[in-house]
mmCIF file of C-alpha atoms in Angstrom:
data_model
loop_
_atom_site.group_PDB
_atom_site.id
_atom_site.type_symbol
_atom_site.label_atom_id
_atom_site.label_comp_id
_atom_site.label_asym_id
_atom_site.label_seq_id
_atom_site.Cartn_x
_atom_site.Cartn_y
_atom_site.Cartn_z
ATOM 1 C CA UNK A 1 8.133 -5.630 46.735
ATOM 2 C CA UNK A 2 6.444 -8.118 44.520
ATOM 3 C CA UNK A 3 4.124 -4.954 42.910
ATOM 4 C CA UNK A 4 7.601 -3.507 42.430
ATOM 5 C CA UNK A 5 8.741 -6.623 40.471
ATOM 6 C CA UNK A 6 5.651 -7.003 38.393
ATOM 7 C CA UNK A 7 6.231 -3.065 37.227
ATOM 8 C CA UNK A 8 9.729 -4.051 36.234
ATOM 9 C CA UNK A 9 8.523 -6.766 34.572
ATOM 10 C CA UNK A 10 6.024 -4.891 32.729
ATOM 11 C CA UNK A 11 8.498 -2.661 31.344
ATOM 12 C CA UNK A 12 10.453 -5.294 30.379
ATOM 13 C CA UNK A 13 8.105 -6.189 28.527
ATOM 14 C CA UNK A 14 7.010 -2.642 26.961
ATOM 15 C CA UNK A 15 10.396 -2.562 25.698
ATOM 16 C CA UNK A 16 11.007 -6.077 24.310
ATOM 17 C CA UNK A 17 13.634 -7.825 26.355
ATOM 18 C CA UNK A 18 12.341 -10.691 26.023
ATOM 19 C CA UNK A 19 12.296 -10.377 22.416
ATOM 20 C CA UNK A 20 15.991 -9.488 21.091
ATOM 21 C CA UNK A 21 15.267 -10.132 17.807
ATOM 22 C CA UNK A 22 13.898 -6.486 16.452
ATOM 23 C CA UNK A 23 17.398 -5.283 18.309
ATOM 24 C CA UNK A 24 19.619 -7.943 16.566
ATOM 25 C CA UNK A 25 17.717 -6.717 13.047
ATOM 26 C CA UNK A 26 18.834 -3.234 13.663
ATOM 27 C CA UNK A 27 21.970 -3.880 14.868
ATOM 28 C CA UNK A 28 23.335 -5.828 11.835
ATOM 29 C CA UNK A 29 23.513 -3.056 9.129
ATOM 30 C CA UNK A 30 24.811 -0.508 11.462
ATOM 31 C CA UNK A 31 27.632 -3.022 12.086
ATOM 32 C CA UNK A 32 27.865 -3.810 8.217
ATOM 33 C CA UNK A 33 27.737 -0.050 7.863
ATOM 34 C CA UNK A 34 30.768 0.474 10.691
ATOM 35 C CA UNK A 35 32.790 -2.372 9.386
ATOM 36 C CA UNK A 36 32.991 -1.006 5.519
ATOM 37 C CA UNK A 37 33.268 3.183 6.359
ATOM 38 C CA UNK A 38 36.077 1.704 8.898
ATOM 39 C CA UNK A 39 37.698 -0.697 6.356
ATOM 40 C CA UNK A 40 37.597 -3.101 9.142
ATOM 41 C CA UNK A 41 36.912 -3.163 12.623
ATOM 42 C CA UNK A 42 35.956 -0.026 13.845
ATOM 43 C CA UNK A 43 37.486 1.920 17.039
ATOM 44 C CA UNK A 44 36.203 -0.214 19.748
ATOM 45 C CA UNK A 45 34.498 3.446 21.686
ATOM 46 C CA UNK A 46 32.689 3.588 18.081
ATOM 47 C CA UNK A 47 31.385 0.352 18.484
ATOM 48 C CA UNK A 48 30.464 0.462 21.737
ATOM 49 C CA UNK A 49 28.053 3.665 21.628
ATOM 50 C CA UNK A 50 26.853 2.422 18.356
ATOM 51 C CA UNK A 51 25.915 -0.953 20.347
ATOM 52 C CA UNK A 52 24.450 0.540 23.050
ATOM 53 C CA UNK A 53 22.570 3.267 20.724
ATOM 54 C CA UNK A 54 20.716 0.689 18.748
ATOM 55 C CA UNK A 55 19.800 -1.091 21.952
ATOM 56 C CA UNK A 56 18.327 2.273 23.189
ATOM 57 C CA UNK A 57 16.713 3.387 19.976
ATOM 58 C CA UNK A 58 15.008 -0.135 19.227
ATOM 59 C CA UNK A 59 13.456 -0.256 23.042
ATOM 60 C CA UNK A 60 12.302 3.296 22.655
ATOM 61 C CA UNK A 61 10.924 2.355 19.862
ATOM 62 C CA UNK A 62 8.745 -0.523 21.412
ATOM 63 C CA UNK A 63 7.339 1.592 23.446
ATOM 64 C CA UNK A 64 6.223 4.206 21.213
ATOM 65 C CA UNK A 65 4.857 1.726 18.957
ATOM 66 C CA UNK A 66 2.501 0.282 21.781
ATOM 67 C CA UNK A 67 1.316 3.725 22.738
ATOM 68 C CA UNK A 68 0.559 4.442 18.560
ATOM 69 C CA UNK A 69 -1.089 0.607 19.021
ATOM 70 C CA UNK A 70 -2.816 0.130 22.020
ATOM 71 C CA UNK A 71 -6.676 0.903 20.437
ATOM 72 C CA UNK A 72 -5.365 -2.005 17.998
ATOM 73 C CA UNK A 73 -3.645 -4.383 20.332
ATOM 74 C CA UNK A 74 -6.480 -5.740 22.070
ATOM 75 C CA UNK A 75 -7.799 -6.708 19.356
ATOM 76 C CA UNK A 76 -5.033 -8.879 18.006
ATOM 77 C CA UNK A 77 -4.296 -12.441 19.165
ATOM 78 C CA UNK A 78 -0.151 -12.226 19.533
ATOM 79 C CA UNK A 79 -0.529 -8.528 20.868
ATOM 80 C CA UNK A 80 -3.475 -8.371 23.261
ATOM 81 C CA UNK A 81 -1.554 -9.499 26.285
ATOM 82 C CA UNK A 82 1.192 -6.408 25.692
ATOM 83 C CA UNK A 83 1.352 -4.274 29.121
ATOM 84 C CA UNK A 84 -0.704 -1.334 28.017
ATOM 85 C CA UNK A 85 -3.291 -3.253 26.367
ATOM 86 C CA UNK A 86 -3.874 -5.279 29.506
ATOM 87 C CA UNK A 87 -3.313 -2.249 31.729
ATOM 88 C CA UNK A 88 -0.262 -2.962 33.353
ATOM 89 C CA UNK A 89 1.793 0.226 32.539
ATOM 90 C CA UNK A 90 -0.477 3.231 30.945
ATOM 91 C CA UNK A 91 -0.471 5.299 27.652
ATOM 92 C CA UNK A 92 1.645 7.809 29.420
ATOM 93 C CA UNK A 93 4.310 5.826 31.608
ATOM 94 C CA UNK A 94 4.999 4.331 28.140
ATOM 95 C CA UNK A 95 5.637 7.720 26.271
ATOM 96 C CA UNK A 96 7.870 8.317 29.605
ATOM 97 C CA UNK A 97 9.517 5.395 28.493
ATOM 98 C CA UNK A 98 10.306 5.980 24.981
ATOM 99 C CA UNK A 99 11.465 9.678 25.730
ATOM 100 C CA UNK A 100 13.713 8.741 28.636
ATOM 101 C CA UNK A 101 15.275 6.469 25.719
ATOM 102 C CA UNK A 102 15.789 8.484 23.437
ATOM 103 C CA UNK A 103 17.614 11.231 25.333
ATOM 104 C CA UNK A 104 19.664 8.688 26.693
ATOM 105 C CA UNK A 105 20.426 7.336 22.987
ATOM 106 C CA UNK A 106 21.464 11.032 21.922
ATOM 107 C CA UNK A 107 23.264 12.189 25.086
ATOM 108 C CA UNK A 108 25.465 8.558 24.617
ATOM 109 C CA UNK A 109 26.696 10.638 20.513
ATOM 110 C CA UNK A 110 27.771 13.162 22.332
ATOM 111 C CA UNK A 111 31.021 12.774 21.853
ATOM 112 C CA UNK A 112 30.552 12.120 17.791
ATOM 113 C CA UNK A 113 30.377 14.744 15.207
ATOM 114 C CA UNK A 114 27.771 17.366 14.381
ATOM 115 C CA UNK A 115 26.825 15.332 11.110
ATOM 116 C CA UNK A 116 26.089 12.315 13.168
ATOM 117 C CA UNK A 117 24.485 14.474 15.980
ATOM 118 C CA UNK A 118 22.294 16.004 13.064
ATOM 119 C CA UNK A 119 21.228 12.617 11.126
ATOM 120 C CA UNK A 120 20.397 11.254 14.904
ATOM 121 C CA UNK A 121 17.672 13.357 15.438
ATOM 122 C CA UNK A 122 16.238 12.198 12.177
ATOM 123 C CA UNK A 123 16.260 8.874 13.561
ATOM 124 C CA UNK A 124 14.640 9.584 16.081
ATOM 125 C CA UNK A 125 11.985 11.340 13.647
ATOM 126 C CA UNK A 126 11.660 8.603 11.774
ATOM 127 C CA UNK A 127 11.184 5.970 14.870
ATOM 128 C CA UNK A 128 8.491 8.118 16.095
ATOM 129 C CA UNK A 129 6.620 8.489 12.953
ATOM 130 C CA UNK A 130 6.368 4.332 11.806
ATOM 131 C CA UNK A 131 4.035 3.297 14.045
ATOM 132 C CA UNK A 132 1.035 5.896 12.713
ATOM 133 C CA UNK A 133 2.054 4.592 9.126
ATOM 134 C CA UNK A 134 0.406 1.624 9.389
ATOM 135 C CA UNK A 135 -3.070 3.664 9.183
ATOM 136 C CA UNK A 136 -2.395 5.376 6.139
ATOM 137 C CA UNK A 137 0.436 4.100 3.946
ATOM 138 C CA UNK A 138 0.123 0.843 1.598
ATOM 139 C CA UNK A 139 3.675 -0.579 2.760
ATOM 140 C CA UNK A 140 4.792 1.091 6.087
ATOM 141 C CA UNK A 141 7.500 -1.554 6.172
ATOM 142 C CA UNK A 142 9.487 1.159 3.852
ATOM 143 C CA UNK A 143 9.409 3.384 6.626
ATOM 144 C CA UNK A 144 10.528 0.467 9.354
ATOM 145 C CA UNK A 145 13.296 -0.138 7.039
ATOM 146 C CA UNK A 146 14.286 3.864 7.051
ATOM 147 C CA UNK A 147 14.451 3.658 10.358
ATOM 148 C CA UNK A 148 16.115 0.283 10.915
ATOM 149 C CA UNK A 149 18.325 1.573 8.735
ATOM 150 C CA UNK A 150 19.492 4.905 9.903
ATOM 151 C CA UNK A 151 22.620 3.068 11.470
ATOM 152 C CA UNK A 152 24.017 3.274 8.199
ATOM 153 C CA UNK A 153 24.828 7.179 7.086
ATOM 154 C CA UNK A 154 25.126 7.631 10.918
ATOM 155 C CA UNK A 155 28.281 4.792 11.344
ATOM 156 C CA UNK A 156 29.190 6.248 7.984
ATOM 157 C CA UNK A 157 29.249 9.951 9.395
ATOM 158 C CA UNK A 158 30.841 9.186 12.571
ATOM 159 C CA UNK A 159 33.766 7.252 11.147
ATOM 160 C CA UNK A 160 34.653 9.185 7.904
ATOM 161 C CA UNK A 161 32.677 12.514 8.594
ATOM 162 C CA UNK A 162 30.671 12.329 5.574
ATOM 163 C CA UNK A 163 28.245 9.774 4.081
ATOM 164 C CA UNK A 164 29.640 8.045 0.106
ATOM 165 C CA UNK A 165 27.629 6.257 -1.898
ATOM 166 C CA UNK A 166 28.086 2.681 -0.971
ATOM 167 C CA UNK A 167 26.513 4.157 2.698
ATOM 168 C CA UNK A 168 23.381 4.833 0.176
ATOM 169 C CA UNK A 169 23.376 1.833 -1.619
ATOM 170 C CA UNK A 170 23.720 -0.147 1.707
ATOM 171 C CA UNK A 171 20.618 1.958 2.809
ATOM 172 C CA UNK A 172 18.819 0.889 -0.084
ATOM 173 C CA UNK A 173 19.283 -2.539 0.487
ATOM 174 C CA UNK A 174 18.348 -2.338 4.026
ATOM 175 C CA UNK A 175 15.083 -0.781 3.189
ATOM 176 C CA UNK A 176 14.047 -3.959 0.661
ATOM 177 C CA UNK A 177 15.378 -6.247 3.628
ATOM 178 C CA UNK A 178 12.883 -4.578 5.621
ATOM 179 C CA UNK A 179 10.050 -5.051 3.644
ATOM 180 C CA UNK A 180 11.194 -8.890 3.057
ATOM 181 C CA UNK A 181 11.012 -9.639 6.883
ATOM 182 C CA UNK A 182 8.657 -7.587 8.057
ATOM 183 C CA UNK A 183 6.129 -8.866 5.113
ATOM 184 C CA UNK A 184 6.833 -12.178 6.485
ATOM 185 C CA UNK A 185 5.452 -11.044 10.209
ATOM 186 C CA UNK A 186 2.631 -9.116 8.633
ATOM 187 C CA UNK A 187 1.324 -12.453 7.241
ATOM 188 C CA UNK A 188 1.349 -13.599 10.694
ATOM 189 C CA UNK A 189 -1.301 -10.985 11.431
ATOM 190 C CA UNK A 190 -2.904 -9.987 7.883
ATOM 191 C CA UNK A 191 -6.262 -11.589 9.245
ATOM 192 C CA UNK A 192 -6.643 -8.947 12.451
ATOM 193 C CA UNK A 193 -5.262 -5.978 10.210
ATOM 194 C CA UNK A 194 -7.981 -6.147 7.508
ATOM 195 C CA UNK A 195 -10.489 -6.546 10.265
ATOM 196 C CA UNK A 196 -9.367 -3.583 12.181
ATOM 197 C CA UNK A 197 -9.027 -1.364 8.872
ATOM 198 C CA UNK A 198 -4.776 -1.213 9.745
ATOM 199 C CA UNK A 199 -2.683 -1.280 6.318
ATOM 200 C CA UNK A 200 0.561 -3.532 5.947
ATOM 201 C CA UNK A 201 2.880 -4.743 2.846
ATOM 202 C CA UNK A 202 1.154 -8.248 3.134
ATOM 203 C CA UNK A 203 -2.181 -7.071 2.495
ATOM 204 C CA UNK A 204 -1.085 -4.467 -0.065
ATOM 205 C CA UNK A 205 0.781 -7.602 -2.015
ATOM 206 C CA UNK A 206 -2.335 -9.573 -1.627
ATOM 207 C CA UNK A 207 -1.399 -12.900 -3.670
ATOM 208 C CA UNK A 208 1.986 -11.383 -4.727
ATOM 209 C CA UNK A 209 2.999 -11.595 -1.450
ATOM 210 C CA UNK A 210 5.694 -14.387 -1.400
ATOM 211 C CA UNK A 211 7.152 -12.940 -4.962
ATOM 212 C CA UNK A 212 7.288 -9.283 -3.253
ATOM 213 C CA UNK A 213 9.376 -10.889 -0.451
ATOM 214 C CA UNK A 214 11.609 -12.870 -3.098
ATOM 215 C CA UNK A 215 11.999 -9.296 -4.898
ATOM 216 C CA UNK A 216 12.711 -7.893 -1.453
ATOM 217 C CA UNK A 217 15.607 -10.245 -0.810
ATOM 218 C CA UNK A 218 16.995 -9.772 -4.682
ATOM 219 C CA UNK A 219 17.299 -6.092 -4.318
ATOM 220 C CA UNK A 220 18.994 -6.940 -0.391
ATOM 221 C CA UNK A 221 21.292 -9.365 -1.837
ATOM 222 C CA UNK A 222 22.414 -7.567 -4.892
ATOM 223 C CA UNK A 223 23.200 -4.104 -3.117
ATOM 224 C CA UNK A 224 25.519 -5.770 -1.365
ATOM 225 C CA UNK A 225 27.485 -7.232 -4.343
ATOM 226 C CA UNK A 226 27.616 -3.279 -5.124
ATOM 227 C CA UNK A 227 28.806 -2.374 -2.202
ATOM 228 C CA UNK A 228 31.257 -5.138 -2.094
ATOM 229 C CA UNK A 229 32.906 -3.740 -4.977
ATOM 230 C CA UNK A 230 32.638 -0.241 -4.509
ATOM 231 C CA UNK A 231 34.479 -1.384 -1.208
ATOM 232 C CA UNK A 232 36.925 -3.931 -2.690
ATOM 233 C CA UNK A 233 36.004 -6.598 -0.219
ATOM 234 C CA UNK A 234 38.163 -9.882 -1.055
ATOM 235 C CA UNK A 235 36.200 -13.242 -2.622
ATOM 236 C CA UNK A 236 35.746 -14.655 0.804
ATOM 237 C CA UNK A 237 32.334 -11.756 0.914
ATOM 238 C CA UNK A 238 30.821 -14.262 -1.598
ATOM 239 C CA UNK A 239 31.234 -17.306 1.447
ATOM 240 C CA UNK A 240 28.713 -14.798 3.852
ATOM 241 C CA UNK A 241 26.909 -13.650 1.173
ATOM 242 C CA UNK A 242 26.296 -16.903 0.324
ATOM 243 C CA UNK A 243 25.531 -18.274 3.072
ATOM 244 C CA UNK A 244 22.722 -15.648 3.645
ATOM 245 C CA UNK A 245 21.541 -16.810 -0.133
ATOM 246 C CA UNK A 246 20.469 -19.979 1.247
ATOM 247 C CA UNK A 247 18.838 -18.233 4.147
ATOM 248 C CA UNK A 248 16.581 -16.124 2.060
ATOM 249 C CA UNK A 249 15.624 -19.295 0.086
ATOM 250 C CA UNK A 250 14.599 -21.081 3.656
ATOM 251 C CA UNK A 251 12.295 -18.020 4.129
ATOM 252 C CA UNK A 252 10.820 -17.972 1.103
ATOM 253 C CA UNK A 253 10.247 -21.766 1.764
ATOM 254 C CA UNK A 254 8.780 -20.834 5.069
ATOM 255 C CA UNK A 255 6.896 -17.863 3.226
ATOM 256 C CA UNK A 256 5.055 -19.547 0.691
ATOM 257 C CA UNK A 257 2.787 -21.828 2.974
ATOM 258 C CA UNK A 258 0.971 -18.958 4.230
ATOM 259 C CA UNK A 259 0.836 -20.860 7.803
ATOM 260 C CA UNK A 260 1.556 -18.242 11.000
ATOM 261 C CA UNK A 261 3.762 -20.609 12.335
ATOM 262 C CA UNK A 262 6.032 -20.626 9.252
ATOM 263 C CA UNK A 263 5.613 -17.026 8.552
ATOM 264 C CA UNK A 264 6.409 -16.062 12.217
ATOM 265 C CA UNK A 265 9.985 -18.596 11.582
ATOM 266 C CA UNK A 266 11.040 -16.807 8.581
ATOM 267 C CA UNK A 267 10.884 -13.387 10.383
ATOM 268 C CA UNK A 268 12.935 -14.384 13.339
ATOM 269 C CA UNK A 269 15.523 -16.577 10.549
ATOM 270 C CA UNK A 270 16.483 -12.857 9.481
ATOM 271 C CA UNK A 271 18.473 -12.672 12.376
ATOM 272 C CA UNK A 272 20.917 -15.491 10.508
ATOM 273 C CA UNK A 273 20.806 -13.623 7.219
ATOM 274 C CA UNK A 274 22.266 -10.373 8.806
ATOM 275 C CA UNK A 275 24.790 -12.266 10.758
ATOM 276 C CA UNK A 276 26.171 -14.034 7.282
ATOM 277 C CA UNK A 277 25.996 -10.539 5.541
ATOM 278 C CA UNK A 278 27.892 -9.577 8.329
ATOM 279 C CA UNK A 279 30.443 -12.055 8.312
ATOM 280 C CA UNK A 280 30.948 -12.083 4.707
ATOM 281 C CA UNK A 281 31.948 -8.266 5.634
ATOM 282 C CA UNK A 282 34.195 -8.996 7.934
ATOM 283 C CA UNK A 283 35.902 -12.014 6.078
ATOM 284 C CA UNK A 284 36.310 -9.406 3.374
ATOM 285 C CA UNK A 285 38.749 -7.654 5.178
ATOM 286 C CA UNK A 286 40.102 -9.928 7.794
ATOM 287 C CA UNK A 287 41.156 -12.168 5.182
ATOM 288 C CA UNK A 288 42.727 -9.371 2.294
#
């Protein structure tokens, strides 16, 4: 019985529940991206398999990226303790894992339309493909932030059928918010990567690190201005938007010491600037 319970908490583990934060990033612009195609809250069915989807798609993705990682992982100080780099659950069990996931996340769209049935197997592409990035591509946070970011034509196609151009300005956005974040946790581990050969946004932006993140943020924060008034959203957006402003200025704060600690803080902050972007959303509408 206790073996049992150390295998359950291994996979616990594998797939980050203990960690909510990479769920709560992914989650926020498919809700952005279901609150504006629905002009409001969406049908509550909507929500829930979109919910439940990104929970699926973010733990599959966990364990894929610990299977594409685990010659790495041993090597790095916040990942050498992960369960198949210390041999708790093995290469294979994990892409069991990820698999089982990701059936589950596509059998739960079932009842959705062919469009969003179609753009959620490029998710699920795209999810399988980031974690090799990092061994060729200069900023493979792009590609995080396509696939944290696939929420967005997919709420987009499930609740109007087709995907506008606000969905692909939101997208846009997401992708810089991506690279702003996940620059900040690459910081945290720039040392290990350029001793293990890996490639990552923070050691592609070198010194310009800090002013690529500020960018980063800029191009976040102003595609959602766009969108705002492509969507109509009332003046109570600017109060969230605002409020996730001040955020991004903390981070960059954080950001600009260089210090793990701080870096490692500004990633998990994101969760905060989502949730304003969100509200400022829903205040949008609530509030017309």
């Amino acid at each position: 019985m206790n073996h049992f319970c150390l295998r359950l908490v291994a996979y616990a583990h594998l797939v980050r529940l203990d960690k909510p934060i990479g769920t709560l990033l992914l989650l926020w612009p498919t809700l952005w991206a279901l609150w504006l195609a629905s002009g409001g809250p969406p049908d509550v069915d909507v929500l829930i398999i979109f919910i439940l989807g990104t929970f699926l798609m973010r733990s599959a993705g966990c364990a894929m990226n610990d299977y594409a990682d685990r010659d790495f992982d041993r090597y790095v100080l916040r990942t050498k303790d992960r369960p198949i780099t210390s041999g708790k659950i093995s290469g294979k069990e994990a892409l069991m894992v990820a698999a089982i996931l990701a059936l589950l996340s596509f059998l739960l769209i079932q009842t959705l339309n062919p469009l969003t049935k179609v753009l959620s197997i490029g998710a699920v592409a795209v999810a399988i493909i980031y974690p090799f990035t990092k061994r060729f591509l200069a900023v493979p946070q792009a590609v995080l932030g396509i696939a944290f970011g696939f929420g967005i034509p997919m709420a987009y196609a499930a609740v109007l059928g087709f995907i506008p151009l606000e969905a692909w300005v939101l997208f846009i956005g997401n992708i810089f918010w991506a690279i702003a974040y996940d620059t900040a946790y690459a910081m945290v581990d720039r040392d290990d990567d350029l001793r293990l050969g890996l490639r990552t946004s923070a050691i592609t932006f070198g010194r310009f690190d800090v002013l690529a993140i500020a960018i980063s943020y800029g191009i976040l924060l102003i595609s959602q201005i766009v969108v705002a008034q492509l969507t109509h959203l009332n003046h109570y957006f600017w109060l969230g938007w605002s409020l996730a402003l001040v955020c991004a200025l903390y981070h960059l704060r954080l950001v600009s010491s260089r210090n793990r600690a701080d870096c490692f803080q500004a990633f998990r902050h994101n969760n905060w600037l989502g949730g304003f972007l969100f509200l400022g959303i829903v205040l949008g509408f609530a509030l017309s």
